[in-house]
Coordinates of C-alpha atoms in Angstrom, one line a residue:
X281 CA -24.5 10.1 0.7
X282 CA -23.4 9.6 -2.9
X283 CA -23.6 12.1 -5.8
X284 CA -23.3 10.8 -9.4
X285 CA -22.1 13.0 -12.3
X286 CA -21.0 12.5 -15.9
X287 CA -17.3 12.9 -16.3
X288 CA -16.3 12.1 -19.9
X289 CA -16.1 9.5 -22.6
X290 CA -13.0 7.1 -23.0
X291 CA -12.7 4.7 -25.9
X292 CA -16.4 5.2 -26.7
X293 CA -17.5 4.4 -23.1
X294 CA -19.2 6.8 -20.7
X295 CA -17.1 7.6 -17.6
X296 CA -18.9 8.9 -14.6
X297 CA -17.7 10.3 -11.1
X298 CA -19.2 9.6 -7.8
X299 CA -18.7 11.6 -4.6
X300 CA -19.0 9.7 -1.4
X301 CA -19.8 12.2 1.4
X302 CA -19.6 11.8 5.2
X303 CA -17.0 13.5 7.5
X304 CA -14.7 12.9 4.7
X305 CA -15.5 13.3 0.9
X306 CA -14.0 10.8 -1.6
X307 CA -14.4 11.3 -5.3
X308 CA -14.1 8.1 -7.6
X309 CA -14.4 7.7 -11.2
X310 CA -15.4 4.5 -13.2
X311 CA -12.3 4.7 -15.3
X312 CA -9.8 2.4 -13.5
X313 CA -12.0 2.6 -10.3
X314 CA -9.9 5.6 -9.7
X315 CA -9.9 7.7 -6.5
X316 CA -9.7 11.3 -7.8
X317 CA -9.6 13.2 -4.3
X318 CA -9.9 12.4 -0.6
X319 CA -10.8 15.5 1.4
X320 CA -10.4 15.4 5.1
X321 CA -10.5 18.0 7.9
X322 CA -7.3 19.4 9.1
X323 CA -6.6 20.7 12.7
X324 CA -8.5 23.9 11.9
X325 CA -11.5 22.1 10.5
X326 CA -10.7 23.0 6.9
X327 CA -11.1 20.4 4.3
X328 CA -7.9 19.4 2.6
X329 CA -7.4 17.1 -0.4
X330 CA -4.7 14.6 0.5
X331 CA -4.9 12.5 -2.8
X332 CA -2.9 13.3 -6.0
X333 CA -4.8 12.8 -9.2
X334 CA -5.0 13.7 -13.0
X335 CA -8.0 15.7 -14.3
X336 CA -8.7 14.1 -17.7
X337 CA -9.6 10.6 -18.7
X338 CA -6.6 10.3 -21.1
X339 CA -4.2 11.4 -18.3
X340 CA -5.8 9.1 -15.7
X341 CA -5.3 6.0 -18.1
X342 CA -1.8 6.9 -19.5
X343 CA 0.0 9.8 -17.8
X344 CA -0.9 9.5 -14.1
X345 CA 1.5 6.7 -13.0
X346 CA -1.6 4.8 -11.8
X347 CA -2.6 7.7 -9.5
X348 CA -5.6 6.5 -7.5
X349 CA -6.4 3.6 -9.7
X350 CA -7.0 0.0 -8.9
X351 CA -4.3 -2.1 -10.6
X352 CA -4.7 -5.8 -11.6
X353 CA -5.0 -8.5 -12.3
X354 CA -1.7 -8.4 -10.4
X355 CA -0.3 -5.3 -8.9
X356 CA 3.4 -4.8 -8.7
X357 CA 5.9 -6.7 -10.6
X358 CA 6.3 -10.4 -12.0
X359 CA 9.9 -11.3 -13.0
X360 CA 10.4 -11.7 -16.6
X361 CA 6.5 -11.5 -17.1
X362 CA 6.4 -15.2 -16.7
X363 CA 4.8 -17.7 -14.2
X364 CA 4.0 -21.3 -14.1
X365 CA 0.4 -22.5 -13.0
X366 CA -0.6 -26.2 -13.0
X367 CA 2.3 -27.1 -15.2
X368 CA 1.6 -24.5 -17.9
X369 CA 3.9 -21.6 -18.4
X370 CA 2.1 -18.2 -19.0
X371 CA 3.8 -15.2 -20.8
X372 CA 2.6 -11.7 -19.7
X373 CA 3.3 -8.3 -21.1
X374 CA 6.8 -7.0 -20.3
X375 CA 5.5 -3.4 -19.8
X376 CA 8.1 -2.6 -17.1
X377 CA 11.1 -1.5 -19.3
X378 CA 10.8 -4.5 -21.4
X379 CA 11.9 -6.6 -18.4
X380 CA 9.1 -7.4 -16.0
X381 CA 5.3 -7.3 -16.0
X382 CA 4.1 -4.4 -13.9
X383 CA 0.4 -3.6 -12.5
X384 CA -1.5 -5.9 -14.8
X385 CA 0.3 -5.2 -18.1
X386 CA -0.1 -2.9 -21.1
X387 CA -3.8 -2.4 -20.6
X388 CA -4.5 -3.2 -16.9
X389 CA -7.5 -2.5 -14.7
X390 CA -6.5 1.1 -14.6
X391 CA -7.5 1.5 -18.2
X392 CA -10.8 -0.3 -17.9
X393 CA -14.3 1.3 -17.4
X394 CA -16.1 -0.4 -14.6
X395 CA -19.8 -0.7 -14.2
X396 CA -21.1 1.2 -11.1
X397 CA -23.7 0.3 -8.6
X398 CA -24.3 2.5 -5.5
X399 CA -26.2 2.3 -2.1
X400 CA -26.4 4.6 0.8
X401 CA -22.7 4.7 1.7
X402 CA -20.8 2.6 -0.8
X403 CA -20.0 2.3 -4.4
X404 CA -19.6 -1.1 -6.1
X405 CA -17.6 -1.2 -9.3
X406 CA -17.5 -4.2 -11.4
X407 CA -15.4 -5.5 -14.4
X408 CA -15.0 -8.8 -16.2
X409 CA -11.6 -9.6 -17.5
X410 CA -11.9 -12.2 -20.3
X411 CA -9.6 -15.3 -20.5
X412 CA -6.3 -14.5 -21.9
X413 CA -6.5 -10.8 -21.4
X414 CA -2.9 -9.5 -20.8
X415 CA -2.0 -13.3 -20.8
X416 CA -3.8 -14.3 -17.7
X417 CA -5.9 -17.5 -17.7
X418 CA -9.7 -17.6 -17.0
X419 CA -12.6 -15.4 -17.2
X420 CA -12.4 -13.3 -14.1
X421 CA -15.4 -11.4 -12.5
X422 CA -13.7 -8.7 -10.4
X423 CA -15.1 -6.0 -8.2
X424 CA -14.1 -3.3 -5.9
X425 CA -16.3 -1.5 -3.3
X426 CA -15.6 1.9 -1.8
X427 CA -17.3 2.6 1.5
X428 CA -17.1 6.0 3.3
X429 CA -18.4 5.9 6.9
X430 CA -17.5 8.8 9.2
X431 CA -13.8 9.3 8.6
X432 CA -13.1 6.1 7.1
X433 CA -12.5 4.9 3.5
X434 CA -12.8 1.2 3.2
X435 CA -11.9 -0.7 0.0
X436 CA -13.1 -4.3 -0.5
X437 CA -11.8 -6.4 -3.4
X438 CA -13.7 -9.3 -4.8
X439 CA -12.9 -11.9 -7.4
X440 CA -14.1 -15.3 -8.9
X441 CA -12.8 -17.0 -11.9
X442 CA -13.8 -20.0 -14.1
X443 CA -10.2 -21.4 -14.1
X444 CA -7.2 -21.2 -11.7
X445 CA -5.5 -17.8 -12.2
X446 CA -3.6 -15.1 -10.4
X447 CA -5.2 -12.2 -8.6
X448 CA -3.3 -9.6 -6.5
X449 CA -5.1 -6.3 -6.8
X450 CA -4.3 -3.1 -5.0
X451 CA -5.1 0.6 -5.0
X452 CA -2.3 3.1 -6.1
X453 CA -3.4 6.3 -4.5
X454 CA -0.6 8.8 -3.9
X455 CA -1.1 10.6 -0.6
X456 CA 0.4 13.8 0.8
X457 CA -1.1 14.6 4.1
X458 CA 0.1 18.2 3.8
X459 CA -2.3 18.5 0.9
X460 CA -1.8 17.3 -2.7
X461 CA -0.7 20.8 -3.8
X462 CA 1.6 21.3 -1.0
X463 CA 5.1 20.2 -1.9
X464 CA 6.9 17.0 -1.1
X465 CA 6.0 14.2 1.5
X466 CA 9.4 14.2 3.1
X467 CA 8.2 15.7 6.3
X468 CA 5.2 13.4 6.5
X469 CA 5.9 11.2 9.5
X470 CA 5.5 7.5 8.9
X471 CA 5.3 4.4 11.2
X472 CA 5.1 0.9 9.5
X473 CA 4.4 -2.1 11.8
X474 CA 6.7 -4.7 10.1
X475 CA 10.0 -6.4 11.3
X476 CA 11.0 -7.3 7.8
X477 CA 11.1 -5.8 4.4
X478 CA 11.9 -7.4 1.0
X479 CA 15.3 -6.5 -0.5
X480 CA 15.2 -6.1 -4.3
X481 CA 17.5 -6.6 -7.3
X482 CA 18.2 -4.0 -9.9
X483 CA 14.8 -4.9 -11.6
X484 CA 13.0 -4.2 -8.2
X485 CA 12.2 -7.9 -7.8
X486 CA 12.3 -9.2 -4.3
X487 CA 15.2 -11.5 -3.5
X488 CA 15.0 -12.0 0.2
X489 CA 13.4 -11.0 3.6
X490 CA 15.5 -8.7 5.6
X491 CA 15.1 -7.4 9.2
X492 CA 14.4 -3.6 9.1
X493 CA 16.4 -3.1 12.3
X494 CA 19.4 -0.9 12.0
X495 CA 18.5 0.0 8.4
X496 CA 16.9 3.0 6.7
X497 CA 13.8 0.8 6.2
X498 CA 13.1 0.8 9.9
X499 CA 9.9 2.8 10.5
X500 CA 8.9 0.7 13.7
X501 CA 9.0 4.1 15.5
X502 CA 7.6 7.2 13.7
X503 CA 10.0 9.2 11.7
X504 CA 9.8 11.7 8.7
X505 CA 9.8 9.9 5.4
X506 CA 12.9 12.0 4.4
X507 CA 15.0 11.3 7.4
X508 CA 16.9 8.5 5.9
X509 CA 15.7 8.6 2.2
X510 CA 19.0 9.9 0.8
X511 CA 21.6 8.1 3.1
X512 CA 24.2 5.8 1.4
X513 CA 22.3 2.7 1.0
X514 CA 22.4 0.2 -2.0
X515 CA 18.7 -0.6 -1.8
X516 CA 17.8 3.0 -1.7
X517 CA 20.1 3.7 -4.6
X518 CA 18.5 0.9 -6.7
X519 CA 15.0 2.2 -6.2
X520 CA 15.8 6.0 -6.0
X521 CA 14.2 6.0 -2.6
X522 CA 11.7 3.6 -1.0
X523 CA 10.0 1.3 -3.4
X524 CA 9.9 -1.8 -1.2
X525 CA 7.4 -4.3 0.3
X526 CA 7.0 -4.7 3.9
X527 CA 6.0 -8.0 5.7
X528 CA 3.3 -6.8 7.9
X529 CA 3.0 -7.9 11.5
X530 CA -0.2 -6.0 12.6
X531 CA -3.6 -5.5 11.1
X532 CA -2.9 -1.8 11.8
X533 CA -0.2 -1.8 9.1
X534 CA 0.8 1.9 9.2
X535 CA 0.2 5.4 10.6
X536 CA 1.2 8.5 8.9
X537 CA 0.6 12.1 10.0
X538 CA 1.4 15.7 9.0
X539 CA 2.8 18.1 11.4
X540 CA 1.7 21.0 9.2
X541 CA -2.1 20.0 9.0
X542 CA -2.5 17.7 11.9
X543 CA -4.1 15.1 9.6
X544 CA -3.4 11.5 10.7
X545 CA -4.1 8.4 8.5
X546 CA -4.1 4.8 9.8
X547 CA -4.0 2.0 7.2
X548 CA -5.6 -1.4 8.3
X549 CA -5.4 -4.5 6.1
X550 CA -5.8 -8.2 6.0
X551 CA -3.0 -8.4 3.4
X552 CA 0.4 -9.9 4.2
X553 CA 2.4 -7.2 2.5
X554 CA 2.4 -3.5 1.7
X555 CA 4.5 -1.7 -0.9
X556 CA 5.7 1.7 0.4
X557 CA 6.6 3.9 -2.6
X558 CA 7.9 7.4 -2.0
X559 CA 7.2 8.9 -5.5
X560 CA 10.6 8.5 -6.8
X561 CA 9.6 8.6 -10.5
X562 CA 7.1 11.4 -10.5
X563 CA 8.6 13.9 -12.8
X564 CA 6.5 17.0 -13.0
X565 CA 3.2 15.5 -14.1
X566 CA 0.5 18.1 -14.6
X567 CA -2.6 17.1 -12.7
X568 CA -4.6 18.9 -10.1
X569 CA -1.3 20.3 -9.3
X570 CA 2.3 19.7 -10.7
X571 CA 3.6 16.6 -9.1
X572 CA 7.4 16.5 -8.8
X573 CA 9.6 13.8 -7.4
X574 CA 8.3 12.7 -4.0
X575 CA 5.1 14.8 -4.2
X576 CA 3.2 11.8 -2.9
X577 CA 3.7 8.3 -1.2
X578 CA 1.8 5.2 -1.9
X579 CA 0.9 2.3 0.5
X580 CA -0.2 -0.5 -1.6
X581 CA -1.6 -3.5 0.3
X582 CA -1.0 -6.8 -1.5
X583 CA 0.6 -10.2 -1.6
X584 CA 4.4 -10.1 -1.8
X585 CA 5.6 -9.1 -5.3
X586 CA 6.6 -12.0 -7.6
X587 CA 5.5 -14.5 -5.0
X588 CA 4.3 -16.8 -7.6
X589 CA 7.9 -17.4 -8.9
X590 CA 9.4 -17.5 -5.4
X591 CA 10.4 -20.9 -3.8
X592 CA 10.2 -19.4 -0.3
X593 CA 7.1 -21.1 1.4
X594 CA 6.7 -17.9 3.4
X595 CA 5.6 -16.0 0.3
X596 CA 1.9 -16.8 0.0
X597 CA 1.0 -17.4 -3.6
X598 CA -1.7 -15.0 -5.2
X599 CA -3.4 -18.0 -6.8
X600 CA -7.2 -17.8 -7.1
X601 CA -8.6 -21.4 -7.6
X602 CA -11.4 -22.0 -10.0
X603 CA -14.7 -21.2 -8.4
X604 CA -13.3 -20.0 -5.2
X605 CA -14.3 -16.5 -4.1
X606 CA -11.5 -13.9 -3.3
X607 CA -12.0 -11.1 -0.7
X608 CA -9.6 -8.7 0.8
X609 CA -10.2 -5.3 2.6
X610 CA -8.0 -2.3 3.3
X611 CA -9.2 0.7 5.3
X612 CA -7.9 4.2 5.6
X613 CA -9.1 5.9 8.9
X614 CA -8.5 9.8 9.1
X615 CA -8.1 11.6 12.4
X616 CA -6.6 14.8 13.6
X617 CA -3.7 15.1 16.0

């Protein structure tokens, strides 16, 4: 079941919220196709909201560190905001400290109002990105579908363009399986099914694939997020914690659970990579709760960051050819341990 309600206006456009209801409840707004809450039963059967979020449209667009939003056209970073495609060099906004392009640019998908269409258990949100928007070529028809069935939240991404372009969308929900108002995520227990992660330079641009074995980045076996987050490690120092892409080796990319609530979340995806971000740059944002450093974690499924500029053939390029149809799916399945 889906319930629709008016939320607010943003830049003269009406923003609505939709509540998708089954064994879990998911609240989504049309601004940024943003997930505002994910309420799931805990070990006592009580619904717990495990998704961080802002409460006003201005904060969602500008203060929320992309909380819950779809980001694009390209999530993550593109080095120096430049890429070459078909012999043409494109310059994008350098909205990441004036150095790199981040999450779609100055006014990315997180600040766009999507058109909504709903059916029995899913919500389709559509946006057309015009040629040249944020520096990207081609008129892109983009859509994201949220589907709630039982205890599952599935996110399907779709795209089609009238010129060759880049497309690497993802969702930037911050989770805390203790509950969004319940402190840090350092005791959330994480397992990531990946043998390699991507080391980064000081600008958080990947430089090489590195085995996770015998490093703080090894989540092959479940361990608390905080177990190794502050050890003496150059990669952790650069990012202030985890903010690295994992090279996935299984469709079941990750499993996370909370000892306190018993809530367990499995992440399934057809993407090759997943950015694990431990909320290092949260700094007391006032949303549904006050979100301090490491109040939430993100698992952003995607192509490898900056793959378009990498000579390594293992890095699949996020190029969407003219007339081709893009589709990718990520699913979050909630259970109780």
